[in-house]
Amino acid sequence: ASKALQDMKDTVGVDGRLYDSVIKAYIQANRIRSAFEMFGECNASGFTLSRPTYSALIQCVIKSNIDTEEKLNLIETLNTQMEQDGYVRYHFRDSEEKLLSSKGQNAGEIKS
């Protein structure tokens, strides 16, 4: 974690909202890897992200230039964690399914 983030944790304490904010900032800056590092740290700390943060992560993955198979794996990881946190799985828009299937993959696999 960055020095600024560590200072924030030490000063105000940590809860899921801090992770929500940091992850959304990383997504805005198109820093997917950093966002997923924070996602991992949040899970390891036992905090729950908000559903909109999960949705933002999934949408970021869909739009990224990550390999399609890796996209599907990341999305499945996020969906699984969402279910464990008591949320409903992410439902894809038609345009998102098209993006995922345009590389020869069947986006329907993710919904199962």
PDB file of C-alpha atoms in Angstrom:
ATOM      1  CA  ALA A   1       0.000   0.000   0.000  1.00  0.00           C
ATOM      2  CA  SER A   2       1.135   3.513  -0.678  1.00  0.00           C
ATOM      3  CA  LYS A   3       2.402   5.754   2.117  1.00  0.00           C
ATOM      4  CA  ALA A   4      -0.677   7.987   1.816  1.00  0.00           C
ATOM      5  CA  LEU A   5      -2.999   4.991   2.089  1.00  0.00           C
ATOM      6  CA  GLN A   6      -1.058   3.656   5.072  1.00  0.00           C
ATOM      7  CA  ASP A   7      -1.272   7.078   6.751  1.00  0.00           C
ATOM      8  CA  MET A   8      -5.036   7.107   6.158  1.00  0.00           C
ATOM      9  CA  LYS A   9      -5.379   3.643   7.687  1.00  0.00           C
ATOM     10  CA  ASP A  10      -3.362   4.692  10.737  1.00  0.00           C
ATOM     11  CA  THR A  11      -5.239   7.973  11.181  1.00  0.00           C
ATOM     12  CA  VAL A  12      -8.899   7.211  10.502  1.00  0.00           C
ATOM     13  CA  GLY A  13      -8.927   3.455  10.800  1.00  0.00           C
ATOM     14  CA  VAL A  14     -10.135   1.114   8.125  1.00  0.00           C
ATOM     15  CA  ASP A  15     -13.500  -0.161   7.056  1.00  0.00           C
ATOM     16  CA  GLY A  16     -15.025  -1.313   3.780  1.00  0.00           C
ATOM     17  CA  ARG A  17     -15.790   2.254   2.737  1.00  0.00           C
ATOM     18  CA  LEU A  18     -12.094   3.152   2.656  1.00  0.00           C
ATOM     19  CA  TYR A  19     -11.473   0.218   0.329  1.00  0.00           C
ATOM     20  CA  ASP A  20     -14.499   1.204  -1.795  1.00  0.00           C
ATOM     21  CA  SER A  21     -13.085   4.709  -2.216  1.00  0.00           C
ATOM     22  CA  VAL A  22      -9.534   3.616  -2.991  1.00  0.00           C
ATOM     23  CA  ILE A  23     -10.630   0.928  -5.457  1.00  0.00           C
ATOM     24  CA  LYS A  24     -12.935   3.348  -7.280  1.00  0.00           C
ATOM     25  CA  ALA A  25     -10.083   5.882  -7.483  1.00  0.00           C
ATOM     26  CA  TYR A  26      -7.800   3.236  -8.998  1.00  0.00           C
ATOM     27  CA  ILE A  27     -10.530   2.326 -11.504  1.00  0.00           C
ATOM     28  CA  GLN A  28     -10.930   6.013 -12.447  1.00  0.00           C
ATOM     29  CA  ALA A  29      -7.165   6.169 -13.016  1.00  0.00           C
ATOM     30  CA  ASN A  30      -7.350   2.935 -15.056  1.00  0.00           C
ATOM     31  CA  ARG A  31      -5.014   1.169 -12.620  1.00  0.00           C
ATOM     32  CA  ILE A  32      -6.658  -2.240 -12.724  1.00  0.00           C
ATOM     33  CA  ARG A  33      -3.787  -4.118 -11.102  1.00  0.00           C
ATOM     34  CA  SER A  34      -3.746  -1.695  -8.141  1.00  0.00           C
ATOM     35  CA  ALA A  35      -7.537  -1.978  -7.819  1.00  0.00           C
ATOM     36  CA  PHE A  36      -7.275  -5.766  -7.620  1.00  0.00           C
ATOM     37  CA  GLU A  37      -4.450  -5.555  -5.081  1.00  0.00           C
ATOM     38  CA  MET A  38      -6.774  -3.462  -2.893  1.00  0.00           C
ATOM     39  CA  PHE A  39      -9.609  -5.953  -3.537  1.00  0.00           C
ATOM     40  CA  GLY A  40      -7.333  -8.735  -2.266  1.00  0.00           C
ATOM     41  CA  GLU A  41      -6.280  -6.700   0.753  1.00  0.00           C
ATOM     42  CA  CYS A  42      -9.907  -5.884   1.539  1.00  0.00           C
ATOM     43  CA  ASN A  43     -10.867  -9.570   1.422  1.00  0.00           C
ATOM     44  CA  ALA A  44      -7.870 -10.566   3.532  1.00  0.00           C
ATOM     45  CA  SER A  45      -8.887  -7.950   6.105  1.00  0.00           C
ATOM     46  CA  GLY A  46     -12.423  -9.335   6.268  1.00  0.00           C
ATOM     47  CA  PHE A  47     -14.164  -6.195   5.007  1.00  0.00           C
ATOM     48  CA  THR A  48     -17.053  -6.175   2.556  1.00  0.00           C
ATOM     49  CA  LEU A  49     -17.076  -3.947  -0.520  1.00  0.00           C
ATOM     50  CA  SER A  50     -20.266  -2.265  -1.675  1.00  0.00           C
ATOM     51  CA  ARG A  51     -22.117  -3.770  -4.625  1.00  0.00           C
ATOM     52  CA  PRO A  52     -21.423  -0.689  -6.816  1.00  0.00           C
ATOM     53  CA  THR A  53     -17.686  -1.211  -6.260  1.00  0.00           C
ATOM     54  CA  TYR A  54     -17.959  -4.824  -7.409  1.00  0.00           C
ATOM     55  CA  SER A  55     -19.919  -3.676 -10.467  1.00  0.00           C
ATOM     56  CA  ALA A  56     -17.307  -1.015 -11.233  1.00  0.00           C
ATOM     57  CA  LEU A  57     -14.518  -3.612 -10.984  1.00  0.00           C
ATOM     58  CA  ILE A  58     -16.347  -5.988 -13.329  1.00  0.00           C
ATOM     59  CA  GLN A  59     -17.083  -3.216 -15.842  1.00  0.00           C
ATOM     60  CA  CYS A  60     -13.436  -2.155 -15.708  1.00  0.00           C
ATOM     61  CA  VAL A  61     -12.315  -5.729 -16.431  1.00  0.00           C
ATOM     62  CA  ILE A  62     -14.773  -6.056 -19.331  1.00  0.00           C
ATOM     63  CA  LYS A  63     -13.474  -2.871 -20.983  1.00  0.00           C
ATOM     64  CA  SER A  64      -9.800  -3.642 -20.352  1.00  0.00           C
ATOM     65  CA  ASN A  65      -7.407  -5.143 -22.868  1.00  0.00           C
ATOM     66  CA  ILE A  66      -6.755  -8.137 -20.625  1.00  0.00           C
ATOM     67  CA  ASP A  67      -6.857 -11.545 -22.322  1.00  0.00           C
ATOM     68  CA  THR A  68     -10.461 -12.777 -22.602  1.00  0.00           C
ATOM     69  CA  GLU A  69      -9.832 -15.965 -20.630  1.00  0.00           C
ATOM     70  CA  GLU A  70      -8.257 -13.957 -17.806  1.00  0.00           C
ATOM     71  CA  LYS A  71     -11.207 -11.529 -17.927  1.00  0.00           C
ATOM     72  CA  LEU A  72     -13.614 -14.428 -17.463  1.00  0.00           C
ATOM     73  CA  ASN A  73     -11.576 -15.758 -14.532  1.00  0.00           C
ATOM     74  CA  LEU A  74     -11.416 -12.339 -12.839  1.00  0.00           C
ATOM     75  CA  ILE A  75     -15.149 -11.799 -13.329  1.00  0.00           C
ATOM     76  CA  GLU A  76     -15.909 -15.233 -11.896  1.00  0.00           C
ATOM     77  CA  THR A  77     -13.710 -14.441  -8.874  1.00  0.00           C
ATOM     78  CA  LEU A  78     -15.595 -11.184  -8.322  1.00  0.00           C
ATOM     79  CA  ASN A  79     -18.997 -12.856  -8.774  1.00  0.00           C
ATOM     80  CA  THR A  80     -18.067 -15.600  -6.310  1.00  0.00           C
ATOM     81  CA  GLN A  81     -16.955 -13.042  -3.720  1.00  0.00           C
ATOM     82  CA  MET A  82     -20.127 -11.016  -4.305  1.00  0.00           C
ATOM     83  CA  GLU A  83     -22.216 -14.105  -3.533  1.00  0.00           C
ATOM     84  CA  GLN A  84     -20.175 -14.775  -0.391  1.00  0.00           C
ATOM     85  CA  ASP A  85     -20.841 -11.172   0.670  1.00  0.00           C
ATOM     86  CA  GLY A  86     -24.591 -11.703   0.192  1.00  0.00           C
ATOM     87  CA  TYR A  87     -25.015  -9.933  -3.148  1.00  0.00           C
ATOM     88  CA  VAL A  88     -26.602 -11.170  -6.371  1.00  0.00           C
ATOM     89  CA  ARG A  89     -24.199 -12.019  -9.208  1.00  0.00           C
ATOM     90  CA  TYR A  90     -23.470  -9.301 -11.748  1.00  0.00           C
ATOM     91  CA  HIS A  91     -25.865  -9.285 -14.707  1.00  0.00           C
ATOM     92  CA  PHE A  92     -24.274  -8.373 -18.014  1.00  0.00           C
ATOM     93  CA  ARG A  93     -25.693  -5.818 -20.395  1.00  0.00           C
ATOM     94  CA  ASP A  94     -26.008  -6.956 -24.013  1.00  0.00           C
ATOM     95  CA  SER A  95     -23.094  -4.727 -25.017  1.00  0.00           C
ATOM     96  CA  GLU A  96     -20.910  -6.281 -22.299  1.00  0.00           C
ATOM     97  CA  GLU A  97     -21.779  -9.807 -23.378  1.00  0.00           C
ATOM     98  CA  LYS A  98     -20.919  -8.805 -26.924  1.00  0.00           C
ATOM     99  CA  LEU A  99     -17.506  -7.500 -25.823  1.00  0.00           C
ATOM    100  CA  LEU A 100     -16.763 -10.725 -23.967  1.00  0.00           C
ATOM    101  CA  SER A 101     -17.996 -12.994 -26.751  1.00  0.00           C
ATOM    102  CA  SER A 102     -16.408 -11.014 -29.604  1.00  0.00           C
ATOM    103  CA  LYS A 103     -13.121 -12.763 -28.898  1.00  0.00           C
ATOM    104  CA  GLY A 104     -14.641 -16.179 -29.462  1.00  0.00           C
ATOM    105  CA  GLN A 105     -15.714 -16.766 -25.868  1.00  0.00           C
ATOM    106  CA  ASN A 106     -19.230 -17.471 -24.683  1.00  0.00           C
ATOM    107  CA  ALA A 107     -20.075 -14.845 -22.073  1.00  0.00           C
ATOM    108  CA  GLY A 108     -22.952 -17.023 -20.883  1.00  0.00           C
ATOM    109  CA  GLU A 109     -20.416 -19.257 -19.154  1.00  0.00           C
ATOM    110  CA  ILE A 110     -19.930 -16.597 -16.511  1.00  0.00           C
ATOM    111  CA  LYS A 111     -23.586 -16.439 -15.498  1.00  0.00           C
ATOM    112  CA  SER A 112     -23.871 -20.066 -14.417  1.00  0.00           C
TER     113      SER A 112
END
